[in-house]
């Protein structure tokens, strides 16, 4: 009678499989791009100074590929979103045309979500992703908000007081500073990945994840990215 030999446990396939560069180089390039006001060519040059020859187009592909994976790996460590949201719209150029970008932060300064183009889709995505229904939403007096909020969040207090959403407007400034070296985006998806990635890094720096929280602020993102690279 034959004894059945146990099958070896399959090794999980890492997201870095098939790439010519080691994970630490890829994660470093993605972190630099999202954290600092650098272009893809700037990242290419910085890597070249360290003896790593990589084309700026490859850096772009790394950012588009790994930013969502890193953010998703961090999701279980994210702090719960508050129930008082400040929502505002800003603009970004995509394929030569200006697009609305909707962003929100909670009362703790955590970036809740971002979405390019539509206010309704923004709220649907934010509520679905955070599993949180706000009790208060602060916006400006743009005409698209009342109808959307009446339908999706009828119980929430919708505030439109002057200066009430100054905090989120100031937060836009950090995003605009990041986008300044760029010449716009070619696709909506590229814009969403970079803008969401910027918000993700800001949340890491502000301590809204249980990742590297004991590290100094100026080292928190680097340590968190190294931890997350092991998870993907």
C-alpha positions as a printed Julia matrix, in Angstrom:
232×3 Matrix{Float64}:
   0.0    0.0     0.0
   1.52   3.28   -1.06
   1.79   6.14    1.35
   0.72   9.44   -0.11
   3.56  11.94   -0.13
   2.45  15.38    1.04
   2.59  18.04   -1.62
   4.87  20.99   -0.96
   3.13  24.24   -0.16
   3.26  26.43   -3.26
   5.37  29.54   -2.89
   3.36  32.74   -3.25
   4.29  34.66   -6.35
   5.67  38.07   -5.49
   4.5   41.14   -7.39
   8.13  41.83   -8.27
   8.53  38.57  -10.19
   9.58  39.11  -13.78
  11.1   42.55  -13.21
  14.77  43.06  -14.02
  15.48  45.19  -10.97
  15.39  44.13   -7.3
  12.4   45.15   -5.16
  14.38  47.65   -3.08
  15.29  49.67   -6.19
  11.72  49.64   -7.49
  10.22  50.65   -4.15
  12.82  53.39   -3.7
  11.96  54.89   -7.1
   8.22  54.76   -6.4
   8.68  56.33   -2.97
  10.85  59.15   -4.27
   8.37  59.97   -7.0
   5.32  60.03   -4.74
   6.98  61.77   -1.81
   8.96  64.53   -3.5
   8.32  67.02   -6.3
  10.31  65.02   -8.83
   9.7   64.18  -12.46
  10.31  60.69  -13.83
  13.51  61.99  -15.41
  14.61  63.36  -12.02
  14.19  59.9   -10.5
  16.11  58.41  -13.43
  18.99  60.8   -12.76
  19.05  60.16   -9.01
  19.18  56.41   -9.6
  21.95  56.9   -12.18
  24.04  58.72   -9.57
  23.83  55.55   -7.51
  24.97  53.37  -10.4
  21.47  52.19  -11.35
  20.71  52.73  -15.02
  16.99  52.77  -15.65
  14.89  54.68  -18.17
  12.32  57.22  -16.98
   9.58  55.32  -18.84
  10.37  52.3   -16.68
  10.03  54.46  -13.57
   6.6   55.57  -14.83
   5.56  51.93  -15.25
   6.78  51.09  -11.76
   4.75  53.93  -10.26
   1.6   52.88  -12.11
   2.06  49.22  -11.25
   3.18  49.29   -7.62
   1.48  52.33   -6.1
  -1.96  50.65   -5.91
  -0.38  47.41   -4.63
   1.47  49.18   -1.81
  -1.63  51.13   -0.81
  -3.74  47.96   -0.81
  -1.16  46.11    1.3
  -1.34  48.95    3.84
  -5.13  49.04    3.97
  -5.53  46.69    7.0
  -3.2   48.98    8.96
  -5.12  52.15    8.18
  -6.8   54.04   10.99
 -10.57  54.31   10.88
 -11.8   57.35    8.99
 -13.55  60.07   10.99
 -17.22  60.94   10.55
 -16.75  64.62    9.7
 -15.57  65.16    6.15
 -14.31  68.23    4.37
 -14.7   67.84    0.62
 -13.45  70.11   -2.12
 -12.6   70.01   -5.79
  -9.44  71.08   -7.55
  -8.22  70.68  -11.12
  -5.66  68.65  -13.03
  -4.86  68.56  -16.73
  -5.39  65.19  -18.45
  -4.67  64.78  -22.17
  -4.66  68.56  -22.54
  -8.05  69.04  -20.85
  -8.84  70.16  -17.31
 -10.53  67.6   -15.07
 -12.14  67.96  -11.68
 -10.36  66.16   -8.85
 -12.48  65.58   -5.75
 -10.63  65.12   -2.47
 -11.69  64.82    1.16
 -10.06  64.84    4.57
 -11.59  64.01    7.94
 -11.42  65.94   11.21
  -8.05  64.3    11.98
  -6.44  65.44    8.73
  -6.52  62.0     7.14
  -6.95  62.03    3.36
 -10.1   59.95    2.88
 -10.14  59.44   -0.86
  -9.63  61.09   -4.25
 -11.45  60.73   -7.54
 -11.02  62.29  -10.95
 -14.09  63.67  -12.79
 -17.39  63.03  -10.94
 -18.65  64.12   -7.49
 -21.18  61.3    -7.23
 -18.62  58.62   -8.03
 -16.27  60.18   -5.52
 -18.75  59.83   -2.65
 -19.8   56.32   -3.7
 -16.17  55.22   -3.83
 -15.22  56.91   -0.54
 -18.16  55.45    1.38
 -17.62  52.0    -0.12
 -13.86  51.95    0.54
 -13.97  53.29    4.1
 -17.24  51.64    5.21
 -17.98  54.94    6.89
 -21.05  57.15    6.64
 -20.23  60.72    7.68
 -22.53  62.67    9.96
 -21.23  65.99    8.63
 -19.97  67.0     5.19
 -18.4   70.41    4.59
 -18.21  71.66    0.99
 -18.12  74.92   -0.87
 -21.27  76.16   -2.58
 -20.66  74.39   -5.9
 -24.04  73.35   -7.38
 -23.23  69.65   -7.81
 -23.03  68.85   -4.08
 -26.6   69.34   -2.74
 -28.27  66.86   -5.08
 -25.58  64.21   -4.61
 -25.59  64.52   -0.83
 -29.39  64.54   -0.6
 -29.43  61.23   -2.47
 -26.42  59.45   -0.97
 -26.16  60.97    2.52
 -29.58  62.39    3.38
 -28.96  62.22    7.14
 -25.63  64.06    7.04
 -25.38  67.71    7.97
 -24.26  69.53    4.84
 -22.32  72.67    5.78
 -21.37  75.37    3.3
 -20.16  78.06    5.72
 -17.57  80.43    4.38
 -14.04  79.32    5.31
 -15.38  76.06    6.81
 -13.4   73.91    4.39
 -10.16  75.89    4.53
  -8.33  72.84    5.82
  -8.96  70.74    2.73
  -8.23  73.7     0.46
  -4.87  74.09    2.18
  -4.3   70.36    1.73
  -4.78  70.85   -2.03
  -1.67  73.01   -1.93
   0.51  70.01   -1.07
  -0.92  68.08   -4.01
  -0.43  71.0    -6.39
   3.17  71.35   -5.25
   3.67  67.69   -6.12
   2.06  68.06   -9.55
   3.88  71.27  -10.44
   6.96  69.59  -12.03
   4.68  67.52  -14.25
   3.18  68.54  -17.56
  -0.2   66.99  -16.93
  -1.29  63.41  -17.46
  -2.02  61.39  -20.56
  -4.8   59.26  -19.05
  -7.35  59.5   -16.25
  -5.98  56.3   -14.71
  -2.46  57.74  -14.5
  -3.86  60.81  -12.77
  -5.84  58.7   -10.28
  -2.84  56.52   -9.39
  -0.47  59.43   -8.77
  -2.99  61.6    -6.88
  -4.16  58.69   -4.74
  -0.54  57.68   -4.15
   0.3   61.19   -3.0
  -2.58  61.05   -0.49
  -1.4   57.62    0.68
   2.1   58.94    1.38
   0.7   61.99    3.18
  -1.34  59.7     5.43
   1.75  57.61    6.19
   3.71  60.73    7.15
   0.88  61.96    9.36
   0.69  58.67   11.26
  -2.71  57.5    10.01
  -1.45  53.93    9.56
  -0.11  51.48   12.12
   3.12  51.39   10.14
   6.46  52.76   11.34
   4.6   54.91   13.87
   7.54  54.81   16.28
   9.92  56.14   13.62
  10.75  59.85   13.25
   8.47  61.57   10.77
  11.3   62.04    8.27
  11.94  58.27    8.2
   8.38  56.98    8.53
   7.58  56.68    4.82
  10.85  54.92    3.97
  10.45  52.33    6.73
   6.77  51.77    5.89
   7.52  51.24    2.19
  10.2   48.67    3.05
   7.72  46.8     5.24
   5.02  46.9     2.58
   7.38  45.64   -0.12
   7.62  42.37    1.81
   3.83  42.02    1.74
   3.34  42.26   -2.01
